[in-house]
XYZ file of C-alpha atoms in Angstrom:
105
model
C 122.528 -93.925 21.663
C 122.305 -92.806 24.879
C 120.947 -94.292 28.359
C 118.205 -91.984 29.515
C 115.930 -92.618 32.092
C 112.142 -91.447 31.347
C 111.311 -88.874 33.882
C 108.411 -89.891 36.543
C 105.010 -88.318 35.201
C 103.713 -87.810 38.852
C 106.811 -85.738 39.584
C 106.778 -83.850 36.621
C 103.325 -83.054 37.258
C 104.041 -81.809 40.742
C 106.920 -79.470 39.834
C 105.662 -78.528 36.501
C 102.175 -78.077 36.663
C 102.085 -75.330 39.416
C 105.161 -73.231 37.574
C 102.855 -73.374 34.277
C 99.602 -72.088 36.103
C 101.910 -69.291 37.697
C 103.158 -68.238 34.121
C 99.908 -68.183 32.900
C 98.440 -66.052 35.851
C 101.011 -63.443 35.780
C 100.912 -62.961 32.043
C 97.204 -62.801 32.136
C 97.487 -60.203 34.722
C 100.178 -58.367 33.089
C 98.177 -58.486 29.870
C 95.066 -57.168 31.341
C 97.189 -54.244 32.953
C 98.835 -53.461 29.557
C 95.922 -53.427 27.533
C 93.328 -51.714 30.021
C 95.592 -48.598 31.518
C 97.771 -46.266 29.952
C 101.396 -46.773 31.702
C 102.617 -43.289 31.547
C 106.134 -43.766 32.305
C 106.522 -46.121 29.041
C 105.981 -44.779 25.589
C 103.088 -46.032 23.660
C 105.358 -48.006 21.620
C 107.149 -49.684 24.410
C 103.757 -50.311 26.161
C 102.429 -51.828 22.926
C 105.738 -53.759 22.480
C 105.770 -55.379 25.972
C 101.824 -56.256 25.440
C 102.756 -58.326 22.276
C 105.715 -59.959 24.140
C 103.241 -60.952 27.026
C 100.669 -61.957 24.539
C 103.015 -64.033 22.731
C 104.375 -65.571 26.098
C 100.675 -66.332 26.992
C 100.323 -68.390 23.996
C 103.626 -70.061 24.044
C 102.651 -71.194 27.769
C 99.414 -72.541 26.575
C 101.034 -74.727 23.922
C 103.392 -76.252 26.713
C 100.395 -76.798 29.039
C 98.449 -78.541 25.998
C 101.584 -80.771 25.475
C 102.130 -81.515 28.773
C 98.657 -82.523 29.247
C 98.466 -84.719 26.114
C 101.413 -86.680 26.607
C 100.164 -87.376 30.156
C 102.801 -85.391 32.283
C 105.697 -87.091 30.214
C 107.473 -83.896 28.985
C 108.888 -81.246 30.744
C 109.986 -77.820 29.509
C 113.321 -76.944 28.434
C 114.909 -74.490 30.553
C 115.968 -72.194 27.716
C 112.194 -71.944 26.689
C 111.479 -70.947 30.531
C 114.092 -68.537 30.803
C 112.581 -65.861 28.648
C 109.302 -65.785 30.158
C 110.823 -65.518 33.828
C 112.949 -62.386 32.324
C 109.504 -61.046 30.809
C 107.702 -61.627 34.395
C 110.188 -59.890 36.127
C 110.025 -57.047 33.582
C 106.222 -56.836 34.000
C 106.482 -57.130 37.585
C 108.601 -53.999 37.685
C 106.246 -52.238 35.400
C 103.254 -53.188 37.662
C 104.953 -52.308 40.922
C 106.041 -49.030 39.790
C 102.427 -48.130 37.862
C 100.601 -49.252 41.014
C 102.932 -47.135 43.428
C 102.226 -44.055 41.362
C 98.591 -44.857 41.612
C 98.697 -44.603 45.605
C 100.560 -40.931 45.511
């Protein structure tokens, strides 16, 4: 049996809550772009796939937020769970930047 120290709920709240809020905000923003606009440099299949991955990530983040709150901020989110979220956000950011840059031209 390992001797682990329980994380400080207040520290977890201060660190994890803003991070989860950021994921929610940026995934929501990406979802709106992908579902309301035609991204001409993506195939329709690629755009639909990206939208589906964003919607799935939004659900995963919502579950994490719910569990985090339900446990009184006493559980975190494993990095192996957050890493794909971060990678997806970087992909969405690149698509968004290219899309908005093309709109100005």
